Coordinates of C-alpha atoms in Angstrom, one line a residue:
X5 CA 110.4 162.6 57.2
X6 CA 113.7 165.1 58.2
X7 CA 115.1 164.8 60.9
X8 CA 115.8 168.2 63.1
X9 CA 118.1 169.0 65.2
X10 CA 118.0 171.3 68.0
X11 CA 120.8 172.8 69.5
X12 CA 123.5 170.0 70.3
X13 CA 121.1 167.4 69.6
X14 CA 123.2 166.0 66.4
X15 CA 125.7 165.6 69.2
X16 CA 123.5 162.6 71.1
X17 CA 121.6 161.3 67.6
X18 CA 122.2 159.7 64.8
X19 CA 120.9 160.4 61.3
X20 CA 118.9 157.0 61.6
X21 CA 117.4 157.5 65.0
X22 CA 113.4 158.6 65.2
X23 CA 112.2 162.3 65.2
X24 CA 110.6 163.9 68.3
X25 CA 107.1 162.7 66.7
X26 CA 108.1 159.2 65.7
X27 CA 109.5 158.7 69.2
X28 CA 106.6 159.6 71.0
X29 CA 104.7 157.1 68.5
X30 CA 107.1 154.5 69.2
X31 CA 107.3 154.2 72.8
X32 CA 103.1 154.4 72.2
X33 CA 103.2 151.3 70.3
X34 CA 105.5 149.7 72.6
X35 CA 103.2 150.9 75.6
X36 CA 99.7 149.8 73.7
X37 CA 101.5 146.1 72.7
X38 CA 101.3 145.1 76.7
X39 CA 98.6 147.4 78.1
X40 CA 95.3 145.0 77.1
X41 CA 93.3 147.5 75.1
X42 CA 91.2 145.9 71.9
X43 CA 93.2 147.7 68.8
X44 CA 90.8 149.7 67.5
X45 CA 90.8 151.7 70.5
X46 CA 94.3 152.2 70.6
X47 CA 93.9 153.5 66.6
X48 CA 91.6 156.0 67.9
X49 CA 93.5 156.9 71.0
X50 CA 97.1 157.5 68.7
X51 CA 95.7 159.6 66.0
X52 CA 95.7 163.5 66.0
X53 CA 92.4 164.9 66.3
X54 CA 92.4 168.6 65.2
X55 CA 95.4 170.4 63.5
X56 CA 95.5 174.0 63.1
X57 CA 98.7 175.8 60.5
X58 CA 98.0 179.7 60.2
X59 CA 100.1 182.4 58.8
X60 CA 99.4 186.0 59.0
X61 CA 100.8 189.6 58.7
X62 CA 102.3 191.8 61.3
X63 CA 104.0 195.1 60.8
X64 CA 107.6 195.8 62.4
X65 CA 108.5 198.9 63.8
X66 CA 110.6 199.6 61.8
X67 CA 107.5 199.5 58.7
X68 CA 108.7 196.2 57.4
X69 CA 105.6 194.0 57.4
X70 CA 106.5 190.1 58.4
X71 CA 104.5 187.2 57.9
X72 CA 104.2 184.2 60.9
X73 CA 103.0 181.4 60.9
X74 CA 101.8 179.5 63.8
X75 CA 100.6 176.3 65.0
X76 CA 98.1 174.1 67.2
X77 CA 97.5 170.7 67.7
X78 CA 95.1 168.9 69.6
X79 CA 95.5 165.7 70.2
X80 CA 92.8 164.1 71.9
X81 CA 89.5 165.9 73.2
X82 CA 88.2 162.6 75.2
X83 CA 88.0 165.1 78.4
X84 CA 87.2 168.8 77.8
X85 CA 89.2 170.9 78.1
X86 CA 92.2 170.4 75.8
X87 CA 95.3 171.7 77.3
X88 CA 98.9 172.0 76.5
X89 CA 101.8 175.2 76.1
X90 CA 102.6 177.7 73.8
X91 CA 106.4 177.8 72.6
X92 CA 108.0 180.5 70.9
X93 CA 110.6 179.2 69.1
X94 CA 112.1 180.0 65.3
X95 CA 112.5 176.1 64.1
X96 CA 109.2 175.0 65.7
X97 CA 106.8 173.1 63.3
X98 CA 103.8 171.1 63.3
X99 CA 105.5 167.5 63.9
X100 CA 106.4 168.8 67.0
X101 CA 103.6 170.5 67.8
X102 CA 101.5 166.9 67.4
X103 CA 104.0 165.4 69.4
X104 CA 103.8 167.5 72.2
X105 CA 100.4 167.3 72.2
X106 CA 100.5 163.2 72.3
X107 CA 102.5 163.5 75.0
X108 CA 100.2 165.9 76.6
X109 CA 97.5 163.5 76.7
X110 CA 98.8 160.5 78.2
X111 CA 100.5 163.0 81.1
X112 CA 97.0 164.2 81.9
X113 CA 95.6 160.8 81.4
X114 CA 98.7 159.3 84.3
X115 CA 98.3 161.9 86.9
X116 CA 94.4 161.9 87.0
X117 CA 94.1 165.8 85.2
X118 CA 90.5 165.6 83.4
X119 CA 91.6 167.5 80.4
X120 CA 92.7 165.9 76.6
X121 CA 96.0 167.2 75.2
X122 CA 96.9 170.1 72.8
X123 CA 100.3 172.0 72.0
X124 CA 101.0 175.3 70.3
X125 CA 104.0 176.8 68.4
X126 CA 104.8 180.2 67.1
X127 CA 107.6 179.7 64.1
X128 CA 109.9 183.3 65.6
X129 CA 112.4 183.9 67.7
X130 CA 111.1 186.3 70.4
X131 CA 114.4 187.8 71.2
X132 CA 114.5 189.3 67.5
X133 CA 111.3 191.5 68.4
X134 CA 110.4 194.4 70.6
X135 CA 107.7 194.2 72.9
X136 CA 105.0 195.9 71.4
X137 CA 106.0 193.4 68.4
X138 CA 105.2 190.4 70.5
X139 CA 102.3 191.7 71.7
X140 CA 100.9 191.9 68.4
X141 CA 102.0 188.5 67.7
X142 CA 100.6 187.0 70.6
X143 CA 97.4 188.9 70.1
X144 CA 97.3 187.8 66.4
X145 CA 97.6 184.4 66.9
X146 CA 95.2 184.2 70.1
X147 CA 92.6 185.8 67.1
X148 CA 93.3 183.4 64.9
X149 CA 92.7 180.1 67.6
X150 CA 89.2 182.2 68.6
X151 CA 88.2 182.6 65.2
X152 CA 88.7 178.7 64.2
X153 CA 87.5 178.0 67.4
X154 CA 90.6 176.6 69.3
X155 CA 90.5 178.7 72.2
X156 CA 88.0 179.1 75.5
X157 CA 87.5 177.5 78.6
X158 CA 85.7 174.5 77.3
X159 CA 87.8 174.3 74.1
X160 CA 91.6 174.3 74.4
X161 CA 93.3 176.2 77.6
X162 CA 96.3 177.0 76.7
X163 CA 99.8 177.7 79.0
X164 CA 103.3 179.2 78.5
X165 CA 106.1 176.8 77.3
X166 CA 109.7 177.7 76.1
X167 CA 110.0 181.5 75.5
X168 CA 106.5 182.6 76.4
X169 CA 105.1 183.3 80.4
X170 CA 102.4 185.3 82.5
X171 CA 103.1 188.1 79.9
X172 CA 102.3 186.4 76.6
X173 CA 99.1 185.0 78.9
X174 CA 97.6 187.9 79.7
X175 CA 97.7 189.3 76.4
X176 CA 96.1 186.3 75.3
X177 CA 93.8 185.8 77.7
X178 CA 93.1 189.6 77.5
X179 CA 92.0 188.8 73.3
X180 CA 89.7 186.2 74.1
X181 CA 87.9 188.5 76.7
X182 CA 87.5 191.0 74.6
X183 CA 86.4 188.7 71.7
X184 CA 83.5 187.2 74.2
X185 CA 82.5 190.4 76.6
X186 CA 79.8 188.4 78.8
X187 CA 82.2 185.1 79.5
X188 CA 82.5 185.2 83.2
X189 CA 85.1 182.4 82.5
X190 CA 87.2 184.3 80.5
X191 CA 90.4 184.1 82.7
X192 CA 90.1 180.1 82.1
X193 CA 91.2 180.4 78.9
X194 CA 94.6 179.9 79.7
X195 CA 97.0 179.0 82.2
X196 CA 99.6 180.2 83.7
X197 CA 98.8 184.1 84.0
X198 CA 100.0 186.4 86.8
X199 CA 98.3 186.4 90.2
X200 CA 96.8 189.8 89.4
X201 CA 95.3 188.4 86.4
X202 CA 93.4 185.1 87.9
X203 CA 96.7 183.0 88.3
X204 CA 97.3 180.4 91.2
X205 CA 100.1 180.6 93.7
X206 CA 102.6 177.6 93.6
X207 CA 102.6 177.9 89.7
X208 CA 106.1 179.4 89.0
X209 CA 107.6 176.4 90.4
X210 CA 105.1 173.6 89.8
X211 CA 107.0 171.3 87.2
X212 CA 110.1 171.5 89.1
X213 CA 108.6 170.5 92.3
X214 CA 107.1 167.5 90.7
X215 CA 110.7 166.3 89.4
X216 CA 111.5 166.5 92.5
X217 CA 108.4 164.9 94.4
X218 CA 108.6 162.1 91.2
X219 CA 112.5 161.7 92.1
X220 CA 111.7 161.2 95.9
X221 CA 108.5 158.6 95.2
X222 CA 110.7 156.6 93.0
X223 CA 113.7 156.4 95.3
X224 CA 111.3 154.9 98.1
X225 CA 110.5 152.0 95.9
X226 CA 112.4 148.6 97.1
X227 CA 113.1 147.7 93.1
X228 CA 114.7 151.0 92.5
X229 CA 117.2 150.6 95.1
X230 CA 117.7 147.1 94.3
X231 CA 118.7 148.1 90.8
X232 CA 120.5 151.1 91.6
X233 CA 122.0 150.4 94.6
X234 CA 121.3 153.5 96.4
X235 CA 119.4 154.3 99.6
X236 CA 116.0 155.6 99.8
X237 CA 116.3 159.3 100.7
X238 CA 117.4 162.1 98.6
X239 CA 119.5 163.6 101.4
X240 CA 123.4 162.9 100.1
X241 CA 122.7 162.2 96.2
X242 CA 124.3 164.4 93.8
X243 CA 122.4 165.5 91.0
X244 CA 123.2 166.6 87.5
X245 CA 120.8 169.1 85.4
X246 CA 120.8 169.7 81.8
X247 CA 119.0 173.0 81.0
X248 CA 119.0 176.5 83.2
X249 CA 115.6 177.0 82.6
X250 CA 112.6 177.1 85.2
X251 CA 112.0 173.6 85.3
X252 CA 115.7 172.8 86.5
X253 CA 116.2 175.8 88.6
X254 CA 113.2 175.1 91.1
X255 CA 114.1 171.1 90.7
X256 CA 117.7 172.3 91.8
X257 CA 116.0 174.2 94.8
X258 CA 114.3 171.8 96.2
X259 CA 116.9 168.7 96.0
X260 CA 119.3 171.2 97.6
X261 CA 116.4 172.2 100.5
X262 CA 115.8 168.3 101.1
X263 CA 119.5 167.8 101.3
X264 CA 121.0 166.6 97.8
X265 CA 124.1 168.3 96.1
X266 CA 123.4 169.4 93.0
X267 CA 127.3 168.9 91.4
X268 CA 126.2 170.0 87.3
X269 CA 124.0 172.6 85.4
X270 CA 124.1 173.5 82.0
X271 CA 122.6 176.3 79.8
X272 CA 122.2 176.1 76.2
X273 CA 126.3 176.4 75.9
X274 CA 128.3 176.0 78.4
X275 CA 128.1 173.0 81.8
X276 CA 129.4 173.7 85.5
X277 CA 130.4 171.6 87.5
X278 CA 131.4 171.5 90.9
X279 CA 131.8 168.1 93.0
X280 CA 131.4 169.9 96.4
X281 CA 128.2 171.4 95.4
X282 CA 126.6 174.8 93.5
X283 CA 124.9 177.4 95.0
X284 CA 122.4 177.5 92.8
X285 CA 121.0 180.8 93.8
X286 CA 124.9 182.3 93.2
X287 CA 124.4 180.4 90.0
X288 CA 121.1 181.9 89.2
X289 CA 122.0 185.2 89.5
X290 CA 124.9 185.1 87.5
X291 CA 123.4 183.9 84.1
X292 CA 120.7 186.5 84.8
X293 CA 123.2 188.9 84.6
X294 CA 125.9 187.3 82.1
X295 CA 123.8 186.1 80.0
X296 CA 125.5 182.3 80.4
X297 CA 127.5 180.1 82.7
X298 CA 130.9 181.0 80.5
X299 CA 133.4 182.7 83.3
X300 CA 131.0 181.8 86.5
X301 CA 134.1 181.4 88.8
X302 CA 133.1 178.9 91.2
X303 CA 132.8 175.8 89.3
X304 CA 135.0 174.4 86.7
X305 CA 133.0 175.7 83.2
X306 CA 133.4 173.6 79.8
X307 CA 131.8 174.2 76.3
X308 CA 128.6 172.2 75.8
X309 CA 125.2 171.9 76.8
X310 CA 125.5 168.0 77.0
X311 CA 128.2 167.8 79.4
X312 CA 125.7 167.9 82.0
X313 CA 124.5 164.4 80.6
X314 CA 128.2 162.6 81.1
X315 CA 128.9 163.6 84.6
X316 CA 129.5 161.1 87.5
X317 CA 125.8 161.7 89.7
X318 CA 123.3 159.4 91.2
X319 CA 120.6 161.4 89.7
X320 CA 120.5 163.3 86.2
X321 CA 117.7 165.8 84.7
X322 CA 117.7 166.6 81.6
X323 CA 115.6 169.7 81.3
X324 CA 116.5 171.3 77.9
X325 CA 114.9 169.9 75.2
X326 CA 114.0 167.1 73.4
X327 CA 116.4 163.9 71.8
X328 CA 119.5 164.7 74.5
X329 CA 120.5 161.0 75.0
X330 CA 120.6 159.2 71.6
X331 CA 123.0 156.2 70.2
X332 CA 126.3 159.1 69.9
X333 CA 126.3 159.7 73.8
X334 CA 123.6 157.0 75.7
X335 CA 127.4 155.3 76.7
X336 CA 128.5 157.8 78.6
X337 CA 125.7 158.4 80.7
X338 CA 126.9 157.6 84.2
X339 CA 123.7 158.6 86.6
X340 CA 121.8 155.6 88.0
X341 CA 118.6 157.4 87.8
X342 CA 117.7 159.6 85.5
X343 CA 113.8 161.9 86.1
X344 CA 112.6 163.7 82.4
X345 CA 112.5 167.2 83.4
X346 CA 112.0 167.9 79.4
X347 CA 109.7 166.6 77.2
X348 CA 111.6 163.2 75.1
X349 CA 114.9 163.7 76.2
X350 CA 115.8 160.4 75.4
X351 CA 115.1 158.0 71.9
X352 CA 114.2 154.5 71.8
X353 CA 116.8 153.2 71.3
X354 CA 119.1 155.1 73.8
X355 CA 115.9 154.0 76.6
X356 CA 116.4 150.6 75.7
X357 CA 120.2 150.3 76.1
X358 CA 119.8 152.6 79.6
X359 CA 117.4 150.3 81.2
X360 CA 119.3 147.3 80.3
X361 CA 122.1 148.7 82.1
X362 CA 119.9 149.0 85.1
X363 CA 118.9 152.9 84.9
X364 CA 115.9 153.7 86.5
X365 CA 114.1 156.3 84.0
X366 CA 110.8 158.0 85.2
X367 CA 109.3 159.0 82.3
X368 CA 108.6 162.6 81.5
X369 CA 104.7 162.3 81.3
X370 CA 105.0 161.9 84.6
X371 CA 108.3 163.6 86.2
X372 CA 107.3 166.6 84.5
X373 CA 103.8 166.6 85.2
X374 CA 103.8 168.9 88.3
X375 CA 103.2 171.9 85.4
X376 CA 100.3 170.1 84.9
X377 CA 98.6 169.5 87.5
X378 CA 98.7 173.2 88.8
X379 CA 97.4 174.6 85.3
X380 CA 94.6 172.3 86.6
X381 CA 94.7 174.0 89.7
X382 CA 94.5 177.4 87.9
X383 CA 91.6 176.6 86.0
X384 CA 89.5 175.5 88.9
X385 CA 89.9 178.6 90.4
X386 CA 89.2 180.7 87.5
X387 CA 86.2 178.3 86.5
X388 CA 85.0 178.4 90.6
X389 CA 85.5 182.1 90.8
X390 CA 87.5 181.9 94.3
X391 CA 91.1 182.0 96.1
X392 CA 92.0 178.3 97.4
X393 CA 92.0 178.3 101.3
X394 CA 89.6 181.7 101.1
X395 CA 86.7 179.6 102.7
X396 CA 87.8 177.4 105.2
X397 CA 91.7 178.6 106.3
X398 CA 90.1 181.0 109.3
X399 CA 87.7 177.9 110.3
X400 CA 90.5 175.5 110.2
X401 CA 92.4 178.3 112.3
X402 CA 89.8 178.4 114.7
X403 CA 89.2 174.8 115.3
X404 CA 93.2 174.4 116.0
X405 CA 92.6 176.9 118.5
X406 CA 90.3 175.5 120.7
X407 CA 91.9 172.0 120.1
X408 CA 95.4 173.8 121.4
X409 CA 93.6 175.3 124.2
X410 CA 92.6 172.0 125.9
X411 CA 96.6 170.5 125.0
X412 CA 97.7 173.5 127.4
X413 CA 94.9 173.0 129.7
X414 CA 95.9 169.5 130.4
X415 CA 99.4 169.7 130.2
X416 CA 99.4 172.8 132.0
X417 CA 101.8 174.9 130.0
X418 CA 101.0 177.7 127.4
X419 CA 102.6 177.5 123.9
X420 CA 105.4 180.7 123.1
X421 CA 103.6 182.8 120.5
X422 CA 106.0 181.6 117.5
X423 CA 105.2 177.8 118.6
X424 CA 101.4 178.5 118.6
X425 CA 101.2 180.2 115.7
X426 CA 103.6 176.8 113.8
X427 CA 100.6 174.9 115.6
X428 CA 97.4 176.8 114.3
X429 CA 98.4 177.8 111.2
X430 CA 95.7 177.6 108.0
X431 CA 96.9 176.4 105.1
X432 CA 97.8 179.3 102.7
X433 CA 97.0 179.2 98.9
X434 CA 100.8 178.2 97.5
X435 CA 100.6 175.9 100.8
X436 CA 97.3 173.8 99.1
X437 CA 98.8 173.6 96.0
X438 CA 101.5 171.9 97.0
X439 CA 99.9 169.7 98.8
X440 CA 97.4 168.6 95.9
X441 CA 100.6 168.3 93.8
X442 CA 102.5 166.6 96.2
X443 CA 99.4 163.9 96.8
X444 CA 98.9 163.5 92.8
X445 CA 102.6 162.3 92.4
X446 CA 102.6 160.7 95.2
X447 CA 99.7 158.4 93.5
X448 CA 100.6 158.2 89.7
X449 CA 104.2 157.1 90.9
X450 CA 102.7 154.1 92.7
X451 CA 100.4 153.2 90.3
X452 CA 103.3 153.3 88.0
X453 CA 104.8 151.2 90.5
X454 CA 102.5 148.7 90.0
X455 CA 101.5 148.5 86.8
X456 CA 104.9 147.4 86.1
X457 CA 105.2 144.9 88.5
X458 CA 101.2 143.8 87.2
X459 CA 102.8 143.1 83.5
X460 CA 106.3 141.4 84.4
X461 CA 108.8 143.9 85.3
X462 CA 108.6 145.7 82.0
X463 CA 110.4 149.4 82.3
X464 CA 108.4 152.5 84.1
X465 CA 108.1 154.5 80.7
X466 CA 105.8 151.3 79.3
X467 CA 104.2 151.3 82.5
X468 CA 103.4 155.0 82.6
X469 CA 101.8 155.2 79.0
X470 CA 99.9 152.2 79.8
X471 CA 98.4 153.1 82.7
X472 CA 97.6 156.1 80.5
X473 CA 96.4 154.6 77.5
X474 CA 93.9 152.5 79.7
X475 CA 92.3 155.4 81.5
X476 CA 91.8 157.0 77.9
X477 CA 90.1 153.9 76.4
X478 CA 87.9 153.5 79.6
X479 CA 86.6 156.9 78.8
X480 CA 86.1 156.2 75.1
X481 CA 84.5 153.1 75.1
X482 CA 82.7 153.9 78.3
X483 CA 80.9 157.0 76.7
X484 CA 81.0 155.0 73.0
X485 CA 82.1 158.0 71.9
X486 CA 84.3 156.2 69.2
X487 CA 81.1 154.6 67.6
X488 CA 78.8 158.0 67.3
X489 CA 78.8 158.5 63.9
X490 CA 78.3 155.4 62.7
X491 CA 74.5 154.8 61.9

């Protein structure tokens, strides 16, 4: 099997180290060895269901006619539907594809999300097309998964990954409505759309709010600050991101809101770093207008995407892509904890060698599960046909009102408007969102917690995928699903 490198990946890897797919397969095996599940489940819970390789024709602008190829694995369809993004990206193939979809499985499995796990890849690079080009893509390809019967709101709900977004959404979404006219669930096709077109507040920002909500869970736990030696609130840590993307801008919001300095951030090329802090909105706006971080004058700027990884922080992201911390640069890490913004940031081998040094590593199926969990969001609203908070937020209003009448009655003093109106306030639909988010991380990270504590200590990435790996085979060989077929 080849090896491919992304980016500065040869930078962290060696040519003997595991592919993206083999590592998601290893840390399985290493994850099924303690987790107590009979191996025949396990067989059926680590193979690939469903893989789907098409190729088809779509005519330039300029007359040339092109042919792309695209991708979509689903892993597992224990739980209906499947689920998992769509990534644009020239040098994406179907070993990846499968092992984003693994991956997607077990991170629905650990945060509670009733759905199995898919992925999908288009092999271009979106910046070498017009808009109209994409759009014919996108709509191609969406054709394509109706027609083999990948797509729907019972089948496979796909979401935007690296390179795609509400755009590339609605056009798919917009396909599959017009392929099935009398589908009242059309807009639960797919995930993360536009709030004009049946998306859910509190979306944009999902997967970096659950870095951060993972982050603060973990800190609280007495072991982590044992091994780490730091104290329990995020207020005062310094935090380094890899990756300028959404995931680590929103995660860089909110460490910064709850008091953190965020000291590191790299694109694709170039880190900067600042010990007093970055303003991350400053930040922001340059590399929307520059194009990268080269020249950004208020932070010291060097070459590489990487650097990010090697800084002096008590907390590190990395939030690019996948095999960032392998045997050529696992010695140089310096964070004491680091939270998987990306999908398999780090190999085996590099994990083993952290968490011997005493690194707390939450695992990405859960750190970067906050995406999740609000797709899930997204599709019970499309599937229930109505806003969150639209039934009850003038109730709940009410009720406060009454209650805040008799407080001022008895204590004989009436509330300024601005402090009745903090008081009364319904929750809002980005306001509920967060607050399921916020409660589902809350409980995979203790269970995670637990779990390894319940099987000796072992690191939080065994315990994550075992927890996971349990909750699948309780659903298999609770419905006997695995043994259908046989007569």
């Amino acid at each position: 099997m080849t090896t491919k490198f992304h980016g500065n990946e040869n930078v962290a890897c060696e040519a003997h180290e595991p592919d993206f797919l083999q590592c998601v397969e290893g840390f399985f095996d290493q994850a099924a060895a303690v987790c107590g599940v009979k191996k025949s489940t396990l067989s059926a819970i680590r193979g690939i269901d469903a893989v789907l390789s098409v190729t088809f024709p779509i005519e330039r602008e300029n007359g040339e006619t092109e042919i792309v190829r695209g991708y979509r694995a689903q892993h597992s369809r224990h739980k209906l539907p499947v689920k998992g993004g769509i990534r644009y990206a020239k040098d994406v193939d179907m070993h990846e594809v499968e092992a984003l979809a693994s991956l997607m499985t077990y991170k629905c499995a650990v945060v509670d999300v009733p759905f199995g796990g898919a992925k999908g890849g288009v092999a271009i690079n979106p910046r070498e097309y017009t808009v109209g080009e994409l759009e014919r893509i996108t709509r191609r390809f969406a054709l394509e998964l109706c027609q083999k019967n990948f797509l729907g709101p019972g089948v496979d709900v796909p979401a935007p990954d690296v390179n795609t977004g509400g755009r590339e959404m609605t056009w798919i979404m917009d396909t599959y409505r017009q392929l099935n006219p009398t589908d009242i669930n059309a807009p639960g096709c797919i995930t993360g759309k536009p709030i004009n077109q049946g998306g859910v507040r509190g979306r944009t920002e999902a997967t970096g709010l659950g870095v951060y909500y993972s982050t603060r869970e973990f800190l609280k736990f007495e072991q982590v600050q044992k091994v780490t030696g730091l104290t329990g609130d995020i207020e005062g840590k310094t935090v380094s991101l890899q990756g300028f993307g959404n995931v680590s801008f929103y995660a860089a919001k909110f460490f910064i809101a709850n008091g953190a300095k965020v000291v590191a951030v790299s694109d694709s090329k170039f880190c900067a770093y600042n010990k007093d802090g970055l303003d991350i909105e400053k930040l922001g706006k340059y590399k929307a207008e520059h194009g990268s971080l080269k020249g950004y004058p208020d932070a010291e700027i060097t070459e590489g995407s990487t650097k990010a990884l090697e800084v002096e922080c008590d907390i590190l992201v990395p939030s690019a892509l996948e095999r960032q911390i392998g045997l050529k640069n696992v010695h140089n890490i310096k964070a004491k904890i680091i939270n998987e913004g990306a999908n398999g940031p780090i190999t085996p081998a590099a994990h083993e060698i952290l968490v011997q040094k005493g690194v707390v590593i939450v695992p990405d199926l859960l750190a970067n599960a906050g995406g999740v969990c609000v797709s899930y969001f997204e599709w019970l609203k499309n599937v229930s046909h109505v806003r969150f908070g639209r039934m009850n937020r003038k109730w709940e209003e009410q009720g406060k009102e009454r209650l805040l009448a008799l407080v001022e009655e008895q204590a004989g003093r009436k509330l300024s408007e601005s402090e009745r109106q903090q008081v009364i306030h319904g929750a809002e639909e980005h306001e509920l969102v967060y607050s399921g988010l916020e409660d589902t991380m809350i409980k995979a990270c203790e269970e995670t917690r637990i779990t390894a504590e319940e099987f000796g200590d072992i690191d939080y990435r065994k315990a994550a995928i075992a927890n996971a790996i349990r909750k699948i085979a309780s659903c298999l060989e609770g419905t006997g699903v695995m043994f259908a077929s046989r007569g």
